Each structure stands twice: as structure tokens, then as C-alpha cells.
mmCIF file of C-alpha atoms in Angstrom:
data_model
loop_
_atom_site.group_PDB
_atom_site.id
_atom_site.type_symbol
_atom_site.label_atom_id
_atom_site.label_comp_id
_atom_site.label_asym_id
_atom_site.label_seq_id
_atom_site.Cartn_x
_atom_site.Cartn_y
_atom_site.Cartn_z
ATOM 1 C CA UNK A 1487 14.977 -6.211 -1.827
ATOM 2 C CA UNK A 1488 12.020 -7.747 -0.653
ATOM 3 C CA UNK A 1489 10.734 -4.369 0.842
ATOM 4 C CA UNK A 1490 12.070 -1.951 -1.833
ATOM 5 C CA UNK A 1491 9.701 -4.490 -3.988
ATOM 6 C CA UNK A 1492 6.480 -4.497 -1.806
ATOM 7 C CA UNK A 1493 7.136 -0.569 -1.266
ATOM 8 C CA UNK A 1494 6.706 0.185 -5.011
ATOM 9 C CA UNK A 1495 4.224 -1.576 -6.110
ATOM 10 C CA UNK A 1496 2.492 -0.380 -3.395
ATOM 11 C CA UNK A 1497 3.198 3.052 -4.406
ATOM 12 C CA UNK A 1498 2.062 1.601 -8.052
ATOM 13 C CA UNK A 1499 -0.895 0.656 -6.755
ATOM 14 C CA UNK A 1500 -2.267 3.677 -4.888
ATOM 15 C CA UNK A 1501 -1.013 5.930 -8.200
ATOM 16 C CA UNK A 1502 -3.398 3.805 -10.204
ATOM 17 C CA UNK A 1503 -6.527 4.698 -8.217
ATOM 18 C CA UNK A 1504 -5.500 8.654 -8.005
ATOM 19 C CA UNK A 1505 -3.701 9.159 -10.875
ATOM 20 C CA UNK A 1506 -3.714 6.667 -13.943
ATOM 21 C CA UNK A 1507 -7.231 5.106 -13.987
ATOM 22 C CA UNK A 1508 -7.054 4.213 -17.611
ATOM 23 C CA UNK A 1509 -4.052 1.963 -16.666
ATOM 24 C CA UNK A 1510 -5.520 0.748 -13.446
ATOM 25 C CA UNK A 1511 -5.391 -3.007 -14.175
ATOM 26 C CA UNK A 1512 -2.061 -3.474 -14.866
ATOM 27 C CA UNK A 1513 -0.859 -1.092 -11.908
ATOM 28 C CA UNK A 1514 -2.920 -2.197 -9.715
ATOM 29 C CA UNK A 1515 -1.988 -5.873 -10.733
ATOM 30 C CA UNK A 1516 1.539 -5.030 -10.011
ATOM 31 C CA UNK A 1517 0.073 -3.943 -6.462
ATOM 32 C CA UNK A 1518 -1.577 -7.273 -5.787
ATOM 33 C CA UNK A 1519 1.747 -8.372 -4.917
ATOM 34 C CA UNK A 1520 2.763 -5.287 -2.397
ATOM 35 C CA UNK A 1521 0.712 -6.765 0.639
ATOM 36 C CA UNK A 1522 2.173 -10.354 0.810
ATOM 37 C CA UNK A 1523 5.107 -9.186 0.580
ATOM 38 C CA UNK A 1524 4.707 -6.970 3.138
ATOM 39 C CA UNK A 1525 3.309 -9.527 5.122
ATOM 40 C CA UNK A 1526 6.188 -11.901 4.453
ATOM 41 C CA UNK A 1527 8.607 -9.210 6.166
ATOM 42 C CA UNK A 1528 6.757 -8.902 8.949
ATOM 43 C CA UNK A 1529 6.692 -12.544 9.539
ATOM 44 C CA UNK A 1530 10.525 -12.362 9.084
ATOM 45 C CA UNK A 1531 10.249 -9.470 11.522
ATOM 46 C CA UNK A 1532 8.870 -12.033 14.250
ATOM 47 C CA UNK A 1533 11.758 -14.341 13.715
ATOM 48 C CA UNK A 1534 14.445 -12.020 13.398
ATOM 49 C CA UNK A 1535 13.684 -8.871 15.452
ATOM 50 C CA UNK A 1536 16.334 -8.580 18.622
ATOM 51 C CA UNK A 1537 13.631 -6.281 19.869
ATOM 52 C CA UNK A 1538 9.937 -7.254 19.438
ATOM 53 C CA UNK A 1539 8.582 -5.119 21.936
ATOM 54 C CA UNK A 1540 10.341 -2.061 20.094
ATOM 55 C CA UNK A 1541 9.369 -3.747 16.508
ATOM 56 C CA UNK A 1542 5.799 -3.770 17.783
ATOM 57 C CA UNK A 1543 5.706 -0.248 18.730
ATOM 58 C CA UNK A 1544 7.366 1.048 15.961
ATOM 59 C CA UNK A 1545 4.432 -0.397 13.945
ATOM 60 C CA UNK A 1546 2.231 0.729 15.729
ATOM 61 C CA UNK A 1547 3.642 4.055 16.020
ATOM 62 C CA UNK A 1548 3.583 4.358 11.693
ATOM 63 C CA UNK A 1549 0.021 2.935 11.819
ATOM 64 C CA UNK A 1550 -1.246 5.923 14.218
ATOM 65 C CA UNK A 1551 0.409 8.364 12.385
ATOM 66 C CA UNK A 1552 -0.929 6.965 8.690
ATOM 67 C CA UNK A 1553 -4.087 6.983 10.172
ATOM 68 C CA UNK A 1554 -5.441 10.255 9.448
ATOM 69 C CA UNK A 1555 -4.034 10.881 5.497
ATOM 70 C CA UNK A 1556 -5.690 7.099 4.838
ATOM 71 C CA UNK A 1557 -9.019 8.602 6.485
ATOM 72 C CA UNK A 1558 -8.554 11.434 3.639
ATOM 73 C CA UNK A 1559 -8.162 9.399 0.761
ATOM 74 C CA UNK A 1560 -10.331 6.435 1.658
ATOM 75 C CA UNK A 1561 -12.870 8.348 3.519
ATOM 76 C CA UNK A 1562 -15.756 5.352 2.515
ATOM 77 C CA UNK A 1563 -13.268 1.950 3.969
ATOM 78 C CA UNK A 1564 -14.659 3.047 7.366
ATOM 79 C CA UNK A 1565 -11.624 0.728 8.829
ATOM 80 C CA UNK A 1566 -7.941 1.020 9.897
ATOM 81 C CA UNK A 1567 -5.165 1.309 7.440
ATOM 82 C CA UNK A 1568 -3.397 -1.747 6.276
ATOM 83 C CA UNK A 1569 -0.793 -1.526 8.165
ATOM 84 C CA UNK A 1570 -2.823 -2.520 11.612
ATOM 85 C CA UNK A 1571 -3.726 -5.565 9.774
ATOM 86 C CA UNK A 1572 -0.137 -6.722 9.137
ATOM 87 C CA UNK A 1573 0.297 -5.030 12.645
ATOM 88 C CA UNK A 1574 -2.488 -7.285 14.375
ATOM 89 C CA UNK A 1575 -1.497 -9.865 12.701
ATOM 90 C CA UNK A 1576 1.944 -9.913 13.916
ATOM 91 C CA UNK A 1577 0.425 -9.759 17.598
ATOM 92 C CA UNK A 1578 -1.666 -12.534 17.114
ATOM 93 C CA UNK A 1579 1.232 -14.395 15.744
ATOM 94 C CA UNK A 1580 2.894 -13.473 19.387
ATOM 95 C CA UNK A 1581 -0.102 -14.522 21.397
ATOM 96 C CA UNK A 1582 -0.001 -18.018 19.148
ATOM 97 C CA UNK A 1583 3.811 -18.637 19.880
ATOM 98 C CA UNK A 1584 2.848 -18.194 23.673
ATOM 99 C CA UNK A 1585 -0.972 -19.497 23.982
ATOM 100 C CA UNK A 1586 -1.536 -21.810 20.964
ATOM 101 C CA UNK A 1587 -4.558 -21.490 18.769
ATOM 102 C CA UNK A 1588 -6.877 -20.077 21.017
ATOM 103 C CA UNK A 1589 -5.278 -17.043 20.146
ATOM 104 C CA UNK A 1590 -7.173 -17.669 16.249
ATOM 105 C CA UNK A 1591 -10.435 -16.451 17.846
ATOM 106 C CA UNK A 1592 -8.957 -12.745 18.082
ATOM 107 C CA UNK A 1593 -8.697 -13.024 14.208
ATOM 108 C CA UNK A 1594 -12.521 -13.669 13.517
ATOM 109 C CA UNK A 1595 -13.541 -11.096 16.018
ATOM 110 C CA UNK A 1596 -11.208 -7.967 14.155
ATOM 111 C CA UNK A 1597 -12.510 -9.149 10.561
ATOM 112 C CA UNK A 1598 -16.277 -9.239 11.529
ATOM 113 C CA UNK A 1599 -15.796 -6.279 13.314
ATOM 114 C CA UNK A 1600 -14.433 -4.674 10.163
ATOM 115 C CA UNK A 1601 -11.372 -3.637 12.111
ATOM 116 C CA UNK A 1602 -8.821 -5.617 9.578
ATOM 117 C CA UNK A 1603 -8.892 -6.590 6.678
ATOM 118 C CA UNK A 1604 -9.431 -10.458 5.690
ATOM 119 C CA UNK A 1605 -6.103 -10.276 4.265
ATOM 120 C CA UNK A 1606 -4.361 -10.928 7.830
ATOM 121 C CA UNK A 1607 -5.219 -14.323 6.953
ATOM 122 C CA UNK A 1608 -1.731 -13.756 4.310
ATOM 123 C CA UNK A 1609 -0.062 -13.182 7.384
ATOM 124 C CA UNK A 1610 -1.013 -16.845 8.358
ATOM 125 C CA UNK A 1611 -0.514 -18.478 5.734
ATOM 126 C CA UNK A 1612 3.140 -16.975 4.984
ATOM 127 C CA UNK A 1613 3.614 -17.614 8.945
ATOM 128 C CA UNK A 1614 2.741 -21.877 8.705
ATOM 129 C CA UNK A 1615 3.774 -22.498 5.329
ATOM 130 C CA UNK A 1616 6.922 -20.342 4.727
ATOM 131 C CA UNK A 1617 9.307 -23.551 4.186
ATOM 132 C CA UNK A 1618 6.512 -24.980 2.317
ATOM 133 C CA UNK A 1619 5.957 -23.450 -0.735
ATOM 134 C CA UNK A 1620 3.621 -25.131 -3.494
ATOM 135 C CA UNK A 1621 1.607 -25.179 -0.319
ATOM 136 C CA UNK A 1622 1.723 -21.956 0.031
ATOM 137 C CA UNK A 1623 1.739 -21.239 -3.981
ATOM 138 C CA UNK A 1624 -1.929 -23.148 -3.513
ATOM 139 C CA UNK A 1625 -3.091 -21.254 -0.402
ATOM 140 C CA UNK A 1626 -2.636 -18.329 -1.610
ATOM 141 C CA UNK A 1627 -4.161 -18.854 -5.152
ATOM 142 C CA UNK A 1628 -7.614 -20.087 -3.355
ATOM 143 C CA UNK A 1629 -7.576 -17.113 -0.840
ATOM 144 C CA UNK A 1630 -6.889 -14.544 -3.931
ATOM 145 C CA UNK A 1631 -9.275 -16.465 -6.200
ATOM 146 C CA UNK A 1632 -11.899 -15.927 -3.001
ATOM 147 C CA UNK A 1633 -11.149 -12.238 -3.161
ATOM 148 C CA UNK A 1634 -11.622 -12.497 -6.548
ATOM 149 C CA UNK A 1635 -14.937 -13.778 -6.084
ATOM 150 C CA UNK A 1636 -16.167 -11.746 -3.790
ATOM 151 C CA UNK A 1637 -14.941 -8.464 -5.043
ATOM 152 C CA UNK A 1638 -14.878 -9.136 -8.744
ATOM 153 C CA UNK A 1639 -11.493 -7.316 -9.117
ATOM 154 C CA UNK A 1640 -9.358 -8.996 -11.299
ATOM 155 C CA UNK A 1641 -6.571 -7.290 -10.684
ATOM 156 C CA UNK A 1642 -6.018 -9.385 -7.832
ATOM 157 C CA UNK A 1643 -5.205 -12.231 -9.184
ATOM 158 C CA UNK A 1644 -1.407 -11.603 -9.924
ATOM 159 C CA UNK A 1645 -1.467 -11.735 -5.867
ATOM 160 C CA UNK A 1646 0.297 -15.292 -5.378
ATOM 161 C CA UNK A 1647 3.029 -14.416 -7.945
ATOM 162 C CA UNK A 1648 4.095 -12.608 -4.612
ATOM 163 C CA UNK A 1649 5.455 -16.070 -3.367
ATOM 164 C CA UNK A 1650 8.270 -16.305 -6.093
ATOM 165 C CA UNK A 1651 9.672 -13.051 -5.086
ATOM 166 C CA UNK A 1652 9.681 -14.140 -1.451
ATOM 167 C CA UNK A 1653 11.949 -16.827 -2.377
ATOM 168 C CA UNK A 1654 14.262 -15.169 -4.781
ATOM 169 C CA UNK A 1655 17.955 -14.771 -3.541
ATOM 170 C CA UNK A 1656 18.089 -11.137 -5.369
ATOM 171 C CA UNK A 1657 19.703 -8.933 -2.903
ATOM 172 C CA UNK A 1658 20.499 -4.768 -3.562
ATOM 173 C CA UNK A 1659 22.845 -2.981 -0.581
ATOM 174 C CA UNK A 1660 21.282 -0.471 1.418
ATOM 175 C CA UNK A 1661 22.601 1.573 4.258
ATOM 176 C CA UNK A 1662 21.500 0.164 7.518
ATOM 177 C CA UNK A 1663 19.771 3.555 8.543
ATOM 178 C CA UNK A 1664 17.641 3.259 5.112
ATOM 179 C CA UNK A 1665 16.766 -0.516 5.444
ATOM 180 C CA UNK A 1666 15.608 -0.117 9.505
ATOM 181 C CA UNK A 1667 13.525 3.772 9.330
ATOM 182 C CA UNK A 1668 13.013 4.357 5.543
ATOM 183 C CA UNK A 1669 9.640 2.259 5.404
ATOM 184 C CA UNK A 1670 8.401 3.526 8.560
ATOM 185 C CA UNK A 1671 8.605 7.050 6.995
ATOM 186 C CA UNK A 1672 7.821 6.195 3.450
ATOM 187 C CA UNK A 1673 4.793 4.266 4.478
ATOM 188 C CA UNK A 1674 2.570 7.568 5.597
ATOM 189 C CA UNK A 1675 4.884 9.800 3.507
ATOM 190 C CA UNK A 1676 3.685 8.243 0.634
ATOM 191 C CA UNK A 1677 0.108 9.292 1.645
ATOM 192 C CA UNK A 1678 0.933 12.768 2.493
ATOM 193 C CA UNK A 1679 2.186 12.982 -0.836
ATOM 194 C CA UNK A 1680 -0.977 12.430 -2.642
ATOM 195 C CA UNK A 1681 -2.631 14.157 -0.516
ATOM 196 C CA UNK A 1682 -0.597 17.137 -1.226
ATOM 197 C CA UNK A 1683 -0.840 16.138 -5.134
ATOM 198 C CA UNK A 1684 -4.098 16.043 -4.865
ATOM 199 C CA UNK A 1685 -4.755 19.467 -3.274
ATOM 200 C CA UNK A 1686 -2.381 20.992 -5.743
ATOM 201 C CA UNK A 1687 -4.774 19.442 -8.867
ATOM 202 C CA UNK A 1688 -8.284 19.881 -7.341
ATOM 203 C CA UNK A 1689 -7.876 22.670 -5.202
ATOM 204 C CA UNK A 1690 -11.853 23.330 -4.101
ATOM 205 C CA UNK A 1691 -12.281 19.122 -2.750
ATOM 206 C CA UNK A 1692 -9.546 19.624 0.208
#
């Protein structure tokens, strides 16, 4: 449910900025909540996956082939999608649960560098404070209410409602197949789509 959740409103999100930018606040608002939520499966991912070495690769598999139709639509981020941020974040995670915190210093080094996006630091926080959650309610209302700061977007403050939905028992039945490859195809599909949208509305900017 989780991911069916995260998915849409990150589809809501990116639909906002393309297609509906009178109603960008409250879509966008509504796609505050997409990347913790992605970051809270990933994190689940970690502890769960049978096969992390084939988890990791998968990622970074989808992340390679996103690559190019996020280039397209967000030719002025001059940085990686966001999946290599939940992506790096998960391997820093990995280096953690075998080197300790030394492994921290990666982080700081892929931010300044502009190669991920300061919301790995989600990752982290989801990661250490999972089975605590008013501490994790407060982190995440001082890291959104820094974004907020810094970028002056208020749309980003619906962000921690993210954490109630990553506790709520809601559950609807998927078919294995759909639940393990449907993200990793929906994920850059979803791009291509616009893309193609887009072509098919201004025909002389592609």
C-alpha cells in the first residue's frame, strides 16, 4: 500500500509541474509525501530483501535507465534522478551496518558534490528512528521546515504527514509479479510518458 501511495503522489506531483500549474500547491503538497515514503520502503528493502546484492542492482539498473527522460524534463537540476539518492542511500546504509559511522562521510561528500539530493538524509532518519516515531514525527518536521527555509516552497511542508502513512496497517492485495517489477517499470515509465505528452502538446520544443 505503502508504494501504490508514494507511486501516486509522485505521479501527482510531477503532473503538477507539467500539467496543472494553477493547482500546483495542493498537488504538489500531496507529493511532499511520495519521497519518504519511498525512502521508508527502501529501508524496509534493507531489512527484508533475501537478495541485497540483486535489490541493489535492480535499483541501480531503474536509476540508469530513468536517467536520460529526467535529463529531458529537468534539463537545469544538473544532478542524478531521485532515485540514486534513495539508491546511495541504501548503500551507505550497507557500508554503516558493516563499518559504523565512518561510512557518514560518503553522505557529505555526494550532497556537496551535488550528486544527491539532501533528502538522503530521510533515508537516515527513517533508518534510526523507524520504531521511534514522535522522534521521527519531530525530525522530519525540522528537516522539511529547513527545506522550507531554504527553498521557500511551501508545498513541502505536508512532507512529515508521510510518517502516519508509514505506520498505518492499511493493506490492498497485489499479485506478487506487480508488487516486486511494477515500480521498477513505472518509475521511468512514468517519465517517458510525459515526455511523450509533452511532445504530442508542444510539438516544435522536442
Amino acid at each position: 500500500m505503502i508504494k501504490l501511495i508514494a507511486f501516486m503522489t509522485m505521479v501527482i506531483d510531477h503532473s503538477a509541474i507539467f500539467f496543472f500549474p494553477e493547482h500546483e500547491f495542493v498537488m504538489r503538497s500531496l507529493g511532499a509525501l511520495s519521497f519518504p515514503l519511498f525512502a521508508y520502503f527502501i529501508t524496509q528493502g534493507l531489512k527484508y530483501t533475501k537478495d541485497l546484492q540483486l535489490y541493489i542492482i535492480s535499483l541501480v539498473t531503474c536509476a540508469c535507465i530513468t536517467q536520460p527522460f529526467f535529463n529531458i524534463l529537468f534539463p537545469d537540476l544538473h544532478r542524478l534522478n531521485d532515485l540514486y539518492t534513495l539508491l546511495f542511500g541504501l548503500i551507505i546504509l550497507v557500508l554503516y551496518e558493516r563499518y559504523g559511522y565512518h561510512a557518514f562521510y560518503l553522505t557529505l561528500l555526494l550532497v556537496l558534490a551535488n550528486v544527491v539530493s539532501i533528502y538522503i538524509f530521510i533515508v537516515f532518519a527513517i533508518y534510526f528512528l523507524h520504531h521511534r516515531p514522535v522522534y521521527l514525527l519531530g525530525a522530519m518536521t525540522a528537516f522539511y521546515l529547513l527545506v522550507y527555509h531554504l527553498s521557500g516552497a511551501a508545498y513541502v511542508l505536508l512532507g512529515p504527514a508521510a510518517v502516519f502513512l508509514m505506520y498505518s496497517r492499511t493493506t490492498v492485495p497485489l499479485p506478487k509479479i506487480i508488487q516486486k517489477y511494477f515500480y521498477y517499470v513505472a518509475y521511468p515509465g512514468h517519465f517517458l510518458i510525459i515526455i511523450l505528452i509533452n511532445s504530442i502538446r508542444y510539438p516544435a520544443n522536442t
